[in-house]
Amino acid sequence: MRCVDLLSSLLSGIRAEGSVVSHAVLTAPWTVRFADGAPLTMVSVLRGGGTLLLPDGTERPVAAGDTAIVNGSAPFHLAEGPGTVPGDRAAYEIACFGPRAECAGEELGGIRWGADAQEATSLIVGAYRASGRRHERLLRALPPVLVVKEDAEVCAWLEAAAADAAQLTAGSQALMDRLLDWALVCTLRSWFDRAGADAPSWYRGLADPVLAPALQAFHDRPAEAWTVASLATRAGVSRALFAKRFTRLMGRPPLAYLTACRMDEAEALLTDTDLSIAEIARAVGYADAFGFSAAFKRHRGLSPRTFRTAAAAA
């Protein structure tokens, strides 16, 4: 039986493919502007530290060993100290995915900025591209910024790997892409494990011994005609106990969760595939296109066909 790894599935639409990782060594005073417009940006502080300045005015200090993931495409800054970005600091910008296709040059592409001194701040920065819509459910579950403390051994390994990739030898781009993908998965898993009640409901549910078998069965075979009773059977508890526990832990009743997941999957299939409406209906658990179309319009405000046309135009 195929076992679905839900986090891997949600991450499948967001990759570091073809990105440029900047290994920056900055001597104070400095500020870095991130203008990629990327859905996610990761900043790992190997030495030193600074303050993240988000578009809404939020300030978040980061120190050596911290990995921060910023959720959202609006430009933000990392400054040597707290407060607004002053004009007298050395200013750098990272914007690899914008109109300017080349991401090499004096300020990017693994070039070290400033002196390589022990007191300088050393960063690894990576921006993630999105393909399709599958990752959007993950992004909705994340805060604007999250910070995870990494072990010193991990930081040393990351710095060595980034320095090797910056030599632009054979395979260096693939190495950096895989390094970023690995780092993103590890950081998110660490944050989810430590977030407790702030972790996404689906992550908490998959960690619950009662709900996990039912959730795994649904996500493994979403096209089946699941009911609360059949899910409770998977969980090995009564229907009433399952419904009560599910609602308390997941924040919504079982059937509401199933419908929301099916609509998310339908959006991804409408956007990322050429499957017909009838094929998508069957793939997400509806017997016919009419019932699926009615449910989709009720939840998304557009018919599947109109949604697909609008997504293609965008």
Coordinates of C-alpha atoms in Angstrom, one line a residue:
M1 CA 0.0 0.0 0.0
R2 CA 1.4 3.4 -0.9
C3 CA 1.8 5.7 2.1
V4 CA 1.5 9.4 1.4
D5 CA 4.0 11.7 3.1
L6 CA 1.8 14.8 3.3
L7 CA 4.7 17.3 4.0
S8 CA 6.6 16.0 1.0
S9 CA 3.5 16.3 -1.2
L10 CA 3.0 19.9 -0.1
L11 CA 6.7 20.7 -0.7
S12 CA 6.7 19.2 -4.1
G13 CA 5.5 22.5 -5.7
I14 CA 8.3 24.6 -4.2
R15 CA 11.9 23.9 -5.1
A16 CA 15.3 25.5 -5.1
E17 CA 15.8 24.4 -8.8
G18 CA 18.1 26.8 -10.6
S19 CA 18.4 29.2 -7.7
V20 CA 21.5 31.0 -6.6
V21 CA 22.7 30.7 -3.0
S22 CA 24.7 33.6 -1.7
H23 CA 27.3 32.8 0.9
A24 CA 27.8 36.3 2.3
V25 CA 30.4 37.5 4.8
L26 CA 29.4 41.0 6.0
T27 CA 31.5 43.4 8.0
A28 CA 29.4 45.9 10.0
P29 CA 27.6 48.2 9.4
W30 CA 25.5 46.6 6.6
T31 CA 22.0 45.8 5.4
V32 CA 20.7 43.3 2.9
R33 CA 17.5 43.8 0.9
F34 CA 15.7 40.7 -0.3
A35 CA 13.7 41.5 -3.5
D36 CA 13.2 38.1 -5.1
G37 CA 9.4 38.0 -4.8
A38 CA 10.0 34.4 -3.9
P39 CA 7.2 32.5 -1.9
L40 CA 9.8 31.4 0.7
T41 CA 13.3 32.8 1.6
M42 CA 15.7 31.0 3.9
V43 CA 18.5 32.8 5.8
S44 CA 20.9 30.7 7.8
V45 CA 23.2 32.6 10.1
L46 CA 26.5 30.8 10.4
R47 CA 28.4 33.4 12.4
G48 CA 27.5 36.8 13.8
G49 CA 23.8 37.9 13.6
G50 CA 21.4 40.7 12.7
T51 CA 17.8 41.7 12.7
L52 CA 15.1 40.8 10.2
L53 CA 12.9 43.8 9.3
L54 CA 9.6 42.6 7.7
P55 CA 7.3 44.7 5.6
D56 CA 4.7 45.0 8.4
G57 CA 7.3 46.5 10.7
T58 CA 8.0 43.3 12.7
E59 CA 11.6 43.0 13.8
R60 CA 13.1 39.5 14.6
P61 CA 16.7 39.1 15.8
V62 CA 18.7 36.2 14.4
A63 CA 22.0 34.9 15.8
A64 CA 24.6 32.4 15.0
G65 CA 22.9 29.0 14.5
D66 CA 19.5 30.4 13.6
T67 CA 17.8 29.6 10.4
A68 CA 14.9 31.9 9.5
I69 CA 12.3 31.2 6.8
V70 CA 10.4 34.3 5.6
N71 CA 6.9 33.5 4.1
G72 CA 5.7 35.9 1.5
S73 CA 6.9 37.7 -1.7
A74 CA 7.1 41.2 -0.4
P75 CA 10.6 42.7 -0.1
F76 CA 12.2 42.6 3.4
H77 CA 15.6 43.4 5.0
L78 CA 18.2 41.9 7.2
A79 CA 20.2 44.6 9.0
E80 CA 23.2 44.5 11.2
G81 CA 21.2 46.0 14.1
P82 CA 17.6 46.7 15.1
G83 CA 15.6 49.7 13.9
T84 CA 14.8 51.1 10.5
V85 CA 17.3 50.7 7.7
P86 CA 19.6 53.7 7.7
G87 CA 21.3 55.2 4.7
D88 CA 24.9 55.0 5.9
R89 CA 25.2 51.3 5.9
A90 CA 26.8 49.2 3.2
A91 CA 23.7 48.0 1.2
Y92 CA 23.4 44.8 -0.7
E93 CA 20.4 43.3 -2.6
I94 CA 19.5 39.8 -3.5
A95 CA 17.1 39.5 -6.4
C96 CA 17.7 36.3 -8.5
F97 CA 14.2 35.6 -9.8
G98 CA 13.3 39.1 -11.1
P99 CA 13.4 40.5 -14.6
R100 CA 17.2 40.4 -14.6
A101 CA 17.8 36.8 -15.4
E102 CA 21.5 36.6 -14.4
C103 CA 22.1 36.2 -10.7
A104 CA 25.9 36.4 -10.9
G105 CA 28.0 39.5 -10.6
E106 CA 29.8 41.5 -8.0
E107 CA 27.2 41.2 -5.4
L108 CA 25.8 37.7 -5.9
G109 CA 26.6 34.1 -6.8
G110 CA 28.7 33.0 -3.8
I111 CA 30.9 36.1 -3.8
R112 CA 31.9 37.0 -0.3
W113 CA 31.1 40.5 0.8
G114 CA 33.5 42.3 3.0
A115 CA 36.4 40.8 5.0
D116 CA 36.4 37.2 6.0
A117 CA 36.9 38.0 9.7
Q118 CA 35.7 35.9 12.6
E119 CA 33.7 38.9 13.9
A120 CA 31.9 39.3 10.6
T121 CA 28.4 38.0 10.0
S122 CA 28.3 34.9 7.7
L123 CA 25.1 33.9 6.0
I124 CA 23.7 31.4 3.6
V125 CA 20.7 32.7 1.7
G126 CA 18.4 30.8 -0.6
A127 CA 15.1 31.7 -2.3
Y128 CA 12.6 29.1 -3.5
R129 CA 10.7 29.1 -6.7
A130 CA 7.0 27.9 -6.8
S131 CA 5.6 25.7 -9.5
G132 CA 1.8 25.3 -9.5
R133 CA -0.4 25.7 -6.5
R134 CA 0.2 22.5 -4.4
H135 CA 2.5 24.4 -2.0
E136 CA 0.0 27.1 -1.1
R137 CA -1.6 25.0 1.6
L138 CA 1.7 24.7 3.3
L139 CA 2.4 28.5 3.0
R140 CA -1.0 29.3 4.5
A141 CA 0.0 27.2 7.6
L142 CA 3.2 29.1 8.2
P143 CA 3.7 32.4 10.1
P144 CA 5.3 35.4 8.3
V145 CA 8.6 34.3 9.8
L146 CA 9.8 31.3 11.7
V147 CA 13.2 30.8 13.3
V148 CA 14.8 27.5 14.3
K149 CA 18.1 27.1 16.2
E150 CA 20.5 24.7 14.4
D151 CA 23.4 22.7 16.0
A152 CA 26.9 24.1 15.6
E153 CA 27.9 21.0 13.7
V154 CA 25.1 21.6 11.1
C155 CA 26.2 25.2 10.7
A156 CA 29.8 24.1 10.1
W157 CA 28.7 21.6 7.5
L158 CA 26.5 24.1 5.7
E159 CA 29.3 26.6 5.5
A160 CA 31.7 24.0 4.1
A161 CA 29.1 22.9 1.5
A162 CA 28.3 26.4 0.4
A163 CA 32.0 27.3 0.1
D164 CA 32.5 24.2 -2.1
A165 CA 29.5 25.0 -4.3
A166 CA 30.7 28.6 -4.7
Q167 CA 33.7 27.3 -6.6
L168 CA 31.4 26.7 -9.5
T169 CA 32.9 23.3 -10.3
A170 CA 31.0 20.5 -12.0
G171 CA 27.7 19.8 -10.3
S172 CA 27.9 22.8 -8.0
Q173 CA 24.4 24.1 -9.0
A174 CA 22.8 20.7 -8.3
L175 CA 24.6 20.6 -5.0
M176 CA 23.3 23.9 -4.0
D177 CA 19.8 23.1 -5.1
R178 CA 19.7 19.9 -3.1
L179 CA 21.3 21.6 -0.2
L180 CA 18.5 24.1 -0.1
D181 CA 15.8 21.5 -0.5
W182 CA 17.3 19.5 2.3
A183 CA 17.7 22.5 4.6
L184 CA 14.1 23.6 4.0
V185 CA 12.6 20.2 4.9
C186 CA 14.8 19.9 8.0
T187 CA 14.0 23.4 9.2
L188 CA 10.2 23.0 8.7
R189 CA 10.2 19.6 10.4
S190 CA 12.0 21.0 13.4
W191 CA 9.7 24.0 13.6
F192 CA 6.6 21.8 13.3
D193 CA 7.8 19.5 16.1
R194 CA 8.5 22.4 18.4
A195 CA 5.5 24.6 17.5
G196 CA 2.9 22.6 19.5
A197 CA -0.5 24.1 19.0
D198 CA 0.9 26.5 16.4
A199 CA 1.8 23.7 14.1
P200 CA -0.6 23.1 11.2
S201 CA -3.6 21.0 12.1
W202 CA -2.8 18.3 9.6
Y203 CA 0.7 17.9 11.1
R204 CA -0.8 17.7 14.6
G205 CA -3.3 15.2 13.4
L206 CA -0.7 12.9 11.8
A207 CA 1.2 12.9 15.1
D208 CA -1.9 11.8 17.0
P209 CA -2.2 8.0 17.6
V210 CA -6.0 8.0 17.1
L211 CA -6.3 10.3 14.2
A212 CA -3.2 9.4 12.3
P213 CA -4.4 6.1 10.8
A214 CA -7.6 7.8 9.5
L215 CA -5.8 10.8 8.1
Q216 CA -3.2 8.6 6.4
A217 CA -5.9 6.5 4.8
F218 CA -7.7 9.6 3.5
H219 CA -4.6 11.3 2.1
D220 CA -3.5 8.0 0.6
R221 CA -6.8 7.4 -1.2
P222 CA -8.8 10.7 -1.4
A223 CA -11.0 9.3 -4.2
E224 CA -12.7 6.9 -1.8
A225 CA -16.2 7.7 -0.5
W226 CA -15.0 8.4 3.0
T227 CA -17.5 8.9 5.8
V228 CA -17.1 9.7 9.5
A229 CA -18.0 6.1 10.3
S230 CA -15.4 4.6 7.9
L231 CA -12.7 7.0 9.1
A232 CA -13.6 6.1 12.8
T233 CA -13.2 2.4 11.8
R234 CA -9.7 3.2 10.5
A235 CA -8.9 4.9 13.8
G236 CA -10.3 2.0 15.9
V237 CA -12.7 4.2 17.9
S238 CA -16.4 5.0 17.9
R239 CA -17.9 7.4 15.4
A240 CA -18.8 9.9 18.2
L241 CA -15.4 9.7 19.9
F242 CA -13.6 10.1 16.5
A243 CA -15.7 13.1 15.5
K244 CA -15.2 14.8 18.9
R245 CA -11.4 14.2 19.0
F246 CA -11.0 15.2 15.3
T247 CA -12.9 18.5 15.8
R248 CA -11.0 19.4 18.9
L249 CA -7.5 18.7 17.5
M250 CA -8.0 19.7 13.9
G251 CA -10.2 22.8 14.5
R252 CA -13.0 21.6 12.2
P253 CA -15.3 18.5 11.8
P254 CA -14.0 15.6 9.8
L255 CA -16.1 16.1 6.7
A256 CA -15.3 19.8 6.5
Y257 CA -11.6 18.9 6.6
L258 CA -12.0 16.3 3.9
T259 CA -13.9 18.8 1.7
A260 CA -11.2 21.5 2.1
C261 CA -8.4 19.0 1.3
R262 CA -10.3 17.9 -1.8
M263 CA -10.8 21.4 -3.0
D264 CA -7.1 22.2 -2.4
E265 CA -6.2 19.1 -4.5
A266 CA -8.7 20.1 -7.2
E267 CA -7.1 23.5 -7.5
A268 CA -3.7 22.0 -8.0
L269 CA -5.0 19.5 -10.6
L270 CA -7.0 22.3 -12.4
T271 CA -3.9 24.5 -12.6
D272 CA -1.1 22.0 -13.1
T273 CA -2.6 19.3 -15.3
D274 CA -4.7 18.8 -18.4
L275 CA -7.1 16.4 -16.8
S276 CA -10.8 16.9 -17.7
I277 CA -13.2 18.2 -15.1
A278 CA -14.8 14.7 -14.9
E279 CA -11.3 13.1 -14.3
I280 CA -10.5 15.6 -11.6
A281 CA -13.9 15.0 -10.0
R282 CA -13.2 11.3 -9.7
A283 CA -9.6 11.9 -8.5
V284 CA -10.8 13.9 -5.5
G285 CA -13.7 11.7 -4.5
Y286 CA -16.8 12.9 -6.5
A287 CA -18.9 10.5 -8.5
D288 CA -19.6 12.9 -11.3
A289 CA -18.5 16.3 -12.7
F290 CA -21.8 18.0 -11.8
G291 CA -21.5 17.2 -8.0
F292 CA -17.9 18.2 -8.0
S293 CA -18.5 21.5 -9.9
A294 CA -21.3 22.4 -7.5
A295 CA -19.1 21.8 -4.5
F296 CA -16.1 23.6 -6.0
K297 CA -18.2 26.7 -6.8
R298 CA -19.7 26.6 -3.3
H299 CA -16.3 26.6 -1.7
R300 CA -14.3 28.7 -4.2
G301 CA -16.9 31.0 -5.7
L302 CA -16.0 30.0 -9.3
S303 CA -16.8 27.0 -11.4
P304 CA -13.9 24.6 -12.0
R305 CA -13.8 25.7 -15.7
T306 CA -13.8 29.4 -14.8
F307 CA -11.1 28.9 -12.2
R308 CA -8.9 27.0 -14.7
T309 CA -9.3 29.7 -17.3
A310 CA -8.5 32.5 -14.7
A311 CA -5.5 30.6 -13.4
A312 CA -4.1 30.1 -16.9
A313 CA -4.5 33.8 -17.7
A314 CA -2.7 34.8 -14.5

